[in-house]
Amino acid sequence: MPQDEEISPQKSRRVWLAAVAAVAVVAVVAGVATWRGQSGDDASSQDQPRNRGTELVVAVGDVAGGEFDPLKGWGSRPAQIRLIHSSLLAVDKNIDFVGDLASDYSVSDDALTWSFTLRDNARWSNGEPVTAQDVIFTYETLKKDGTRFDLTFLDRMEARDGSHVDFHLKEPRSTFVSQLSDIPILPAKHYGTDYSANPIGSGPYVVADYQVGQQLILEANPNWYGQKPQFTKLTFLFLGEDAALAAARAGTVDIAYAPPAFAGQRINGMTLQSFETVDSRALTLPTLPAGGRGKIRTNDVAVGNDVTADPAIRKALNIGLDRDQIAQIVLQGHGRPAYSLVDGLPWFNEQVAFEDGRTEDAKRVLADAGWRDADGDGTVEKDGRKAEFTLLYPSDDQLRSDLALAVAEQARGLGIAVTTKGSTWDGIYLDGKANAVTWGGGRHHPHQIYEMYSSKVIDTGYNNMPQYTNPTVDGYLDQALSATTQDKANEFWKKAQWDGQTGFAGENGDASIIWLLRLDHLYFVRDGLNLGEQPIQGHGHEWALFNTLVQWHWTS
């Protein structure tokens, strides 16, 4: 928004909200150490419930970059997209791909032609119709950019008229359906370098006010083609986890994300709600020796780590870490162990599950590879190098902080010294190719497998941070992408995990990423607020909740 805007009711509201956030932060400093450790039976007498109406105030994290523009990163969390944008397709509560902007679509037998019919009532927030040319403009723009979305397989597009568009592919792409649900359509006539300052979308809400790092205010889009939301204004306060919980206790927010460490708290007028997810946490471990260089955006960064580059270190951690124990410590009953990114999904290879927590077997793997504690200090060494490395985690993420500490404690028992270090995400992205990182992922489709394990995406955005390469795995991943049916693709996704001889997952896999936990998403929600029929949520705990926003309503 312009910095020299006149004082308005919106701006007065913003000043008030900023004051609320400041009070919450002060409350945290003074009291979080006390109430964080209290039992659930002694809620503060200062808790005050908010009045119910057509406005909601929520504290579920920041919009985390992108500023409403897919070329700048907007779209990494699909639920974020759908606040102000629409995609051709969407994922429903049954995890099926259904029409969104597209009222109908079909795919040719050879999977090379995808045809879409747009809704005849789809309008931009400025009232203009959404057309096939807008769809073509969006995909051509993102294909040319080539950073956020890989559309190299797309040959050409054509508009048969204003509401019908055909995509012609160079080769089949089994995961194209996921991109069709992730890519927000942009207005061809109104998109430019300043788009983020005044985004025009076709979703249920429009941006009324955005203050970086402080708040986002959305208002209902009168031209929205879908179910009209009950809530005409949404205010997102960008508070850290401690401050968000303090604001919830003060009665100034209706929804607050809760890390598992806070789940035992009791807040007057609010109830803890838990949602099943495919959202998992892991460790990324650099697979190359130190000394290399790579790219993160335009930054030249260090690549490689001499300790984690040894497969024995990664395998020992993979089989030696006790996931059940880590889950109990970190998730406190609100989640379960994970052995891959895709446990239990149709493309999951059940052969990669194994018995973990095998301390003696892990030590044997290290010893067989030449790692021994020659000086008796508790840390094994090889060729004069100690088995020690740094594990990075985002400082503002309580769950990942707890995970890093739990991993470091267990690794010590294997003879591996792990130093945990909090950082910003910008710092992690720059340092994460030379250090271990507490990583996350989990989507309703398998394309993320390719992004995390294919050598072809190294140095493309933040894909394949460990710089992992396995030619056999690459072959399976390519075959999965080019499959003409999902069932055929699933065969190759499973082989990439483990084919009986090699793979990136399982007890004997390459373990460039060690998956440890699948978590439940937890929120403190104002009593009487119904959040609709939530599907299984994907990665991005702060925003996954908003997939059903137009269904939300007060029940009492």
XYZ file of C-alpha atoms in Angstrom:
556
model
C 0.000 0.000 0.000
C 1.218 3.621 -0.549
C 3.166 5.014 2.365
C 1.563 8.465 2.142
C -2.046 7.339 2.389
C -4.471 9.531 4.292
C -5.617 8.512 7.772
C -8.666 6.285 7.329
C -10.772 3.871 9.381
C -8.572 1.077 8.003
C -5.440 2.848 9.143
C -6.926 3.557 12.570
C -7.778 -0.131 12.809
C -4.190 -0.980 11.828
C -2.749 1.242 14.550
C -5.022 -0.411 17.106
C -3.995 -3.886 15.937
C -0.325 -2.982 16.079
C -0.879 -1.891 19.673
C -2.567 -5.197 20.428
C 0.402 -7.073 18.970
C 2.806 -4.982 21.035
C 0.837 -5.686 24.212
C 0.886 -9.411 23.385
C 4.641 -9.385 22.963
C 5.083 -7.583 26.291
C 2.801 -10.142 27.920
C 4.959 -12.920 26.550
C 8.138 -11.388 27.895
C 6.578 -11.018 31.333
C 4.566 -14.167 31.568
C 5.313 -16.859 28.979
C 7.922 -18.520 31.174
C 5.224 -19.000 33.795
C 2.156 -20.041 31.791
C 4.086 -22.202 29.378
C 4.914 -24.576 32.198
C 1.525 -24.450 33.918
C -0.925 -27.308 33.747
C -4.144 -27.059 31.793
C -6.231 -26.382 34.900
C -5.137 -22.868 35.876
C -6.076 -20.660 32.952
C -5.582 -16.952 33.521
C -8.515 -14.993 34.910
C -7.582 -12.219 32.450
C -8.772 -14.274 29.448
C -11.525 -12.324 27.682
C -13.609 -13.787 24.823
C -14.021 -11.685 21.659
C -17.379 -10.570 20.363
C -18.697 -12.631 17.466
C -19.551 -11.079 14.132
C -18.459 -11.016 10.524
C -14.787 -10.291 11.237
C -12.105 -12.719 12.391
C -8.675 -11.969 13.816
C -6.143 -14.771 13.500
C -2.493 -15.354 14.388
C -1.089 -18.240 12.369
C 2.268 -16.918 11.176
C 3.449 -14.564 8.444
C 2.610 -14.735 4.737
C 6.322 -15.563 4.431
C 7.332 -13.838 1.244
C 5.915 -13.665 -2.239
C 3.595 -10.757 -1.500
C 0.717 -12.173 -3.586
C 2.828 -12.657 -6.747
C 3.587 -16.231 -7.933
C 6.775 -15.038 -9.624
C 8.027 -13.968 -6.203
C 7.020 -17.133 -4.407
C 3.309 -16.722 -3.727
C 1.952 -20.207 -4.219
C 4.275 -22.308 -2.098
C 1.291 -22.939 0.183
C -1.903 -23.635 -1.778
C -4.253 -22.498 0.983
C -2.556 -19.096 0.872
C -3.267 -18.829 -2.838
C -6.976 -19.390 -2.400
C -7.473 -16.421 -0.145
C -7.216 -13.986 -3.060
C -6.593 -16.101 -6.172
C -8.119 -19.041 -8.003
C -6.486 -21.904 -9.889
C -7.862 -23.988 -12.710
C -8.251 -26.928 -10.329
C -8.492 -27.426 -6.560
C -8.224 -30.304 -4.089
C -11.439 -31.276 -2.307
C -11.999 -32.862 1.112
C -11.502 -36.333 -0.415
C -8.111 -35.283 -1.854
C -9.514 -35.417 -5.390
C -8.690 -32.808 -8.014
C -11.833 -30.910 -8.971
C -12.675 -27.823 -11.000
C -12.070 -24.367 -9.558
C -11.875 -21.685 -12.239
C -12.438 -24.527 -14.666
C -15.999 -25.823 -14.658
C -14.930 -28.833 -16.692
C -11.759 -30.403 -18.072
C -10.625 -33.451 -20.035
C -7.366 -35.201 -20.879
C -6.609 -36.974 -24.155
C -5.798 -40.686 -24.198
C -2.116 -39.973 -24.850
C -2.106 -37.432 -21.969
C -0.680 -34.752 -24.288
C -3.730 -32.469 -24.532
C -5.544 -31.003 -21.540
C -8.712 -29.025 -22.309
C -10.454 -26.636 -19.905
C -13.753 -24.785 -19.870
C -13.797 -21.730 -17.599
C -16.725 -20.815 -15.392
C -18.949 -18.303 -17.127
C -19.396 -16.345 -13.875
C -15.694 -16.022 -12.998
C -14.745 -12.359 -12.450
C -11.665 -10.514 -11.280
C -12.018 -8.487 -8.111
C -12.361 -5.374 -10.317
C -15.396 -6.893 -12.047
C -13.771 -7.834 -15.358
C -14.292 -11.411 -16.637
C -11.581 -14.039 -16.279
C -10.726 -15.285 -19.765
C -8.734 -18.003 -21.478
C -6.166 -15.330 -22.382
C -5.551 -14.719 -18.676
C -4.835 -18.425 -18.236
C -2.422 -18.478 -21.179
C -0.693 -15.303 -19.983
C -0.169 -16.797 -16.510
C 1.340 -20.044 -17.705
C 3.508 -18.386 -20.355
C 4.822 -15.909 -17.775
C 5.662 -18.637 -15.270
C 7.208 -20.859 -17.946
C 9.476 -18.024 -19.086
C 10.439 -17.284 -15.479
C 11.258 -20.961 -14.895
C 12.065 -20.529 -11.190
C 8.927 -21.190 -9.195
C 7.270 -23.701 -11.505
C 8.855 -26.118 -13.981
C 6.741 -25.874 -17.139
C 9.409 -26.908 -19.650
C 7.225 -29.855 -20.692
C 4.504 -27.451 -21.883
C 4.635 -27.019 -25.675
C 1.923 -24.494 -26.431
C -1.516 -23.254 -25.415
C -4.414 -22.029 -27.447
C -7.693 -20.286 -26.668
C -10.547 -21.646 -28.724
C -12.619 -18.694 -27.456
C -12.833 -16.617 -24.287
C -13.757 -19.527 -22.064
C -12.002 -22.551 -23.597
C -8.259 -23.193 -23.430
C -6.153 -26.163 -24.522
C -2.707 -27.118 -23.180
C -0.501 -29.139 -25.521
C 2.370 -30.977 -23.800
C 5.664 -32.077 -25.353
C 5.435 -35.271 -23.326
C 3.073 -36.688 -20.713
C 3.464 -35.209 -17.237
C 1.743 -37.162 -14.477
C 2.120 -34.348 -11.937
C 0.745 -31.600 -14.181
C -2.557 -31.941 -12.354
C -0.874 -30.750 -9.164
C 0.489 -27.626 -10.854
C -2.965 -26.907 -12.215
C -4.139 -26.720 -8.592
C -1.113 -24.747 -7.345
C -0.731 -22.007 -9.962
C -2.838 -18.885 -9.281
C -4.251 -17.303 -12.417
C -3.178 -13.684 -13.025
C -4.979 -10.845 -14.873
C -3.138 -10.293 -18.146
C -4.251 -6.657 -18.420
C -3.234 -5.697 -14.888
C -0.102 -7.686 -14.097
C 3.234 -5.886 -13.799
C 6.225 -5.320 -11.565
C 4.053 -3.475 -9.025
C 1.378 -6.188 -8.921
C 2.029 -6.966 -5.245
C 1.090 -3.391 -4.295
C -2.409 -3.824 -5.696
C -3.137 -7.505 -6.436
C -6.211 -8.260 -8.506
C -7.437 -11.804 -8.036
C -10.482 -13.996 -8.566
C -10.618 -15.589 -5.111
C -13.028 -15.035 -2.197
C -11.096 -12.095 -0.682
C -9.217 -8.959 -1.717
C -6.270 -7.299 -0.014
C -7.431 -4.241 1.921
C -4.178 -3.574 3.765
C -0.774 -5.241 4.037
C 2.042 -4.211 6.350
C 5.160 -6.342 5.937
C 5.925 -8.262 9.118
C 2.909 -6.813 10.949
C -0.494 -7.653 9.508
C -2.678 -8.436 6.530
C -6.301 -7.350 6.246
C -8.571 -9.050 3.707
C -12.121 -8.113 2.779
C -14.727 -10.212 0.965
C -14.564 -10.005 -2.836
C -18.034 -8.967 -4.073
C -17.281 -10.581 -7.461
C -16.357 -14.004 -6.050
C -18.092 -16.742 -8.032
C -18.163 -19.343 -5.252
C -19.943 -19.778 -1.940
C -20.125 -16.421 -0.166
C -18.096 -16.453 3.058
C -19.817 -15.499 6.309
C -16.768 -13.491 7.351
C -16.392 -10.263 5.398
C -13.108 -9.196 6.982
C -10.069 -11.201 8.062
C -7.198 -9.694 10.007
C -3.975 -11.678 10.163
C -1.577 -10.612 12.912
C 1.982 -11.692 12.168
C 3.004 -12.778 15.650
C 5.542 -15.348 16.741
C 4.276 -18.500 18.421
C 4.689 -17.186 21.969
C 3.069 -13.843 21.165
C 0.184 -15.527 19.299
C -0.624 -17.680 22.310
C -0.436 -14.649 24.585
C -2.837 -12.798 22.284
C -5.208 -15.775 22.410
C -5.156 -15.707 26.208
C -5.832 -11.971 26.129
C -8.923 -12.626 23.973
C -7.723 -10.565 20.991
C -7.642 -13.349 18.372
C -10.125 -15.987 17.241
C -7.600 -18.550 15.974
C -3.986 -19.099 16.998
C -1.626 -21.784 15.766
C -0.341 -23.920 18.668
C 2.926 -25.854 18.594
C 2.717 -29.175 20.482
C 4.676 -27.672 23.379
C 1.700 -25.362 24.055
C -1.062 -27.924 23.468
C -1.612 -28.576 27.173
C -2.640 -25.005 27.832
C -6.238 -24.122 28.643
C -7.585 -20.831 27.301
C -10.920 -19.445 28.393
C -13.402 -19.379 25.492
C -11.163 -21.372 23.142
C -10.746 -25.064 22.339
C -7.698 -26.860 20.983
C -8.552 -28.409 17.620
C -6.350 -31.046 15.979
C -6.248 -31.944 12.274
C -4.667 -34.922 10.517
C -1.961 -34.057 7.995
C 0.584 -35.321 5.493
C 2.962 -32.701 6.928
C 6.296 -34.272 7.880
C 9.617 -33.184 9.404
C 13.086 -34.426 8.566
C 16.803 -33.727 8.477
C 18.492 -32.807 5.204
C 22.102 -33.988 5.124
C 24.605 -32.716 2.511
C 25.772 -35.635 0.355
C 28.823 -33.995 -1.247
C 32.223 -33.350 0.355
C 32.983 -29.794 1.432
C 34.494 -27.362 -1.018
C 31.837 -27.084 -3.701
C 29.856 -24.022 -4.726
C 26.209 -23.714 -5.639
C 23.412 -21.213 -6.178
C 20.530 -20.003 -4.037
C 18.677 -17.438 -6.102
C 21.536 -15.175 -7.168
C 23.773 -16.043 -4.212
C 26.930 -18.104 -4.557
C 26.927 -20.464 -1.556
C 29.097 -23.163 -0.005
C 28.161 -26.758 -0.794
C 29.064 -29.989 0.948
C 30.022 -31.399 4.306
C 32.814 -33.942 4.814
C 31.015 -35.739 7.640
C 27.475 -36.091 6.248
C 28.899 -36.923 2.817
C 29.849 -40.328 4.239
C 26.865 -42.659 3.641
C 27.675 -44.486 6.901
C 26.905 -41.342 8.928
C 23.547 -40.905 7.224
C 22.634 -44.602 7.496
C 23.647 -44.764 11.171
C 21.382 -41.820 11.969
C 18.561 -43.254 9.867
C 18.449 -46.596 11.706
C 19.781 -45.392 15.061
C 17.412 -42.524 15.802
C 14.329 -43.612 17.747
C 11.383 -41.973 15.993
C 8.808 -43.052 18.573
C 10.804 -41.436 21.337
C 11.385 -38.290 19.286
C 7.656 -38.099 18.525
C 6.793 -38.356 22.210
C 9.257 -35.605 23.110
C 8.554 -33.221 20.250
C 4.898 -33.873 19.381
C 3.628 -34.939 22.798
C 1.078 -37.281 21.308
C 0.053 -34.982 18.450
C 1.604 -36.932 15.581
C 3.526 -40.065 14.733
C 6.835 -41.340 13.360
C 7.572 -40.984 9.635
C 9.855 -43.049 7.421
C 9.409 -41.167 4.160
C 7.812 -38.014 2.804
C 4.768 -39.976 1.610
C 3.937 -42.599 4.267
C 0.585 -44.254 3.584
C -0.144 -42.379 0.351
C -0.845 -44.253 -2.922
C 2.754 -43.702 -4.097
C 4.339 -44.918 -0.835
C 6.583 -48.008 -0.997
C 5.843 -49.989 2.151
C 9.238 -51.678 1.894
C 10.955 -48.521 3.136
C 9.461 -48.801 6.638
C 11.832 -50.444 9.081
C 12.657 -50.914 12.744
C 14.622 -47.942 14.032
C 16.184 -47.013 17.360
C 18.821 -49.710 16.779
C 21.733 -48.111 18.576
C 24.107 -51.058 18.391
C 23.445 -51.647 14.697
C 24.111 -47.975 14.018
C 27.403 -48.124 15.888
C 28.354 -51.204 13.898
C 27.664 -49.397 10.616
C 29.962 -46.574 11.726
C 32.698 -48.939 12.876
C 32.586 -50.948 9.650
C 33.106 -47.691 7.729
C 36.128 -46.762 9.846
C 34.482 -44.415 12.364
C 35.875 -45.172 15.862
C 36.258 -43.284 19.123
C 40.046 -43.484 19.372
C 40.468 -40.814 22.065
C 37.528 -41.881 24.252
C 35.694 -38.528 24.173
C 32.394 -40.076 23.073
C 32.594 -38.885 19.446
C 33.791 -41.233 16.723
C 36.375 -40.085 14.212
C 37.803 -41.206 10.888
C 41.055 -40.156 9.232
C 41.509 -37.520 11.917
C 38.047 -35.990 11.390
C 35.446 -35.966 14.151
C 31.884 -37.084 13.372
C 30.390 -33.680 14.102
C 28.234 -31.259 12.147
C 25.822 -28.365 12.634
C 22.037 -28.786 12.448
C 20.192 -25.578 11.503
C 16.622 -24.777 12.489
C 14.439 -21.634 12.208
C 14.662 -19.785 15.514
C 10.967 -18.870 15.518
C 9.742 -22.471 15.089
C 9.341 -24.190 18.451
C 8.688 -27.607 16.952
C 11.821 -27.625 14.812
C 13.872 -26.295 17.694
C 12.634 -29.172 19.872
C 13.287 -31.623 17.036
C 16.868 -30.418 16.599
C 17.579 -30.825 20.311
C 16.026 -34.303 20.440
C 18.069 -35.431 17.431
C 21.285 -34.018 18.901
C 20.685 -35.854 22.183
C 20.074 -39.207 20.498
C 22.939 -38.753 18.017
C 25.317 -38.296 20.941
C 24.518 -41.863 21.990
C 25.644 -43.063 18.549
C 28.949 -41.233 18.797
C 27.911 -38.365 16.511
C 28.173 -34.798 17.837
C 25.453 -32.518 16.500
C 25.530 -28.796 17.281
C 22.115 -27.133 16.933
C 21.936 -23.570 15.662
C 18.924 -21.300 15.283
C 18.771 -19.051 12.250
C 16.402 -17.180 9.958
C 15.045 -18.871 6.854
C 17.164 -16.582 4.720
C 20.214 -17.757 6.661
C 19.170 -21.392 6.381
C 18.703 -21.159 2.640
C 22.214 -19.734 2.274
C 23.869 -22.193 4.676
C 21.715 -25.285 4.173
C 23.775 -26.896 1.403
C 26.793 -27.174 3.691
C 24.962 -27.993 6.932
C 22.133 -30.224 8.082
C 18.686 -28.598 8.281
C 15.408 -29.454 10.000
C 13.304 -29.747 6.858
C 9.608 -30.143 6.127
C 7.253 -31.218 3.385
C 4.084 -33.062 2.543
C 1.583 -32.473 -0.244
C -1.488 -34.149 -1.657
C 0.454 -35.210 -4.734
C 3.876 -36.807 -5.385
C 5.625 -34.035 -7.311
C 7.529 -32.978 -4.197
C 9.401 -36.306 -4.355
C 10.940 -35.129 -7.607
C 11.765 -31.708 -6.186
C 13.574 -33.188 -3.196
C 15.484 -36.043 -4.828
C 16.096 -35.418 -8.541
C 19.614 -34.315 -9.474
C 18.077 -32.317 -12.331
C 16.687 -29.706 -9.930
C 19.911 -29.062 -7.997
C 20.497 -25.296 -7.719
C 16.916 -24.641 -8.850
C 15.299 -22.620 -6.101
C 15.472 -24.605 -2.870
C 15.042 -28.023 -4.420
C 17.290 -30.970 -3.473
C 19.173 -29.089 -0.773
C 21.460 -32.082 -0.022
C 22.706 -32.059 -3.674
C 21.762 -35.744 -3.883
C 22.529 -37.720 -7.052
C 21.660 -41.340 -7.864
C 21.354 -42.133 -11.625
C 19.006 -45.061 -10.997
C 16.733 -42.923 -8.847
C 16.833 -40.161 -11.464
C 15.670 -42.661 -14.078
C 12.712 -43.773 -11.981
C 11.735 -40.187 -11.191
C 11.787 -39.256 -14.877
C 9.655 -42.275 -15.719
C 7.197 -41.353 -12.978
C 6.845 -37.852 -14.392
C 6.310 -39.021 -17.975
C 3.808 -41.765 -17.116
C 0.428 -41.439 -18.817
C -1.561 -42.626 -15.783
C -1.233 -42.125 -12.051
C -1.146 -45.875 -11.422
C 1.834 -46.255 -13.763
C 3.531 -43.239 -12.212
C 3.084 -44.726 -8.752
C 5.097 -47.807 -9.775
C 8.109 -45.602 -10.502
C 7.669 -43.349 -7.464
C 7.853 -46.515 -5.376
C 10.934 -47.840 -7.192
C 12.720 -44.532 -6.666
C 12.240 -45.038 -2.942
C 13.621 -48.585 -3.069
C 13.822 -51.117 -5.918
C 15.438 -53.928 -3.952
C 18.952 -52.745 -4.707
C 19.030 -48.973 -4.391
C 16.841 -45.953 -3.651
C 16.650 -42.827 -1.555
C 14.583 -44.273 1.314
C 14.441 -47.240 3.635
C 16.924 -48.968 5.900
C 19.511 -49.333 3.145
C 18.621 -46.231 1.139
C 20.882 -43.250 0.516
C 19.206 -41.193 3.270
C 20.004 -37.731 1.941
C 16.880 -36.750 3.882
C 15.988 -38.607 7.077
C 12.248 -38.381 7.671
C 11.300 -38.549 11.339
C 7.844 -37.179 12.167
C 4.388 -36.589 10.750
C 2.585 -34.030 12.844
C -0.979 -33.054 13.556
C -1.840 -29.387 13.053
C -3.059 -27.738 16.249
C -4.985 -24.508 16.674
C -6.713 -22.751 19.531
C -10.108 -21.849 18.073
C -12.787 -19.577 19.515
C -15.679 -21.644 20.894
C -18.606 -21.784 18.474
C -16.468 -21.225 15.358
C -16.987 -24.062 12.869
C -14.072 -24.525 10.426
C -15.895 -26.616 7.826
C -15.023 -30.080 6.527
C -11.257 -29.998 6.668
C -9.378 -32.294 4.272
C -6.165 -33.950 5.396
C -3.892 -30.939 5.614
C -0.616 -30.494 3.768
C 2.679 -28.889 4.735
C 2.428 -25.327 5.986
C 0.758 -25.587 9.379
C 0.010 -21.879 9.580
C -2.103 -21.748 6.409
C -3.405 -25.226 5.639
C -6.483 -24.481 7.725
C -7.778 -21.936 5.207
C -8.667 -24.385 2.441
C -12.241 -24.411 3.780
C -12.500 -20.720 4.646
C -15.743 -20.081 2.749
C -17.416 -22.790 4.891
C -16.524 -21.211 8.218
C -19.383 -19.978 10.372
C -20.542 -19.387 13.927
C -22.687 -22.204 15.289
C -23.788 -20.429 18.465
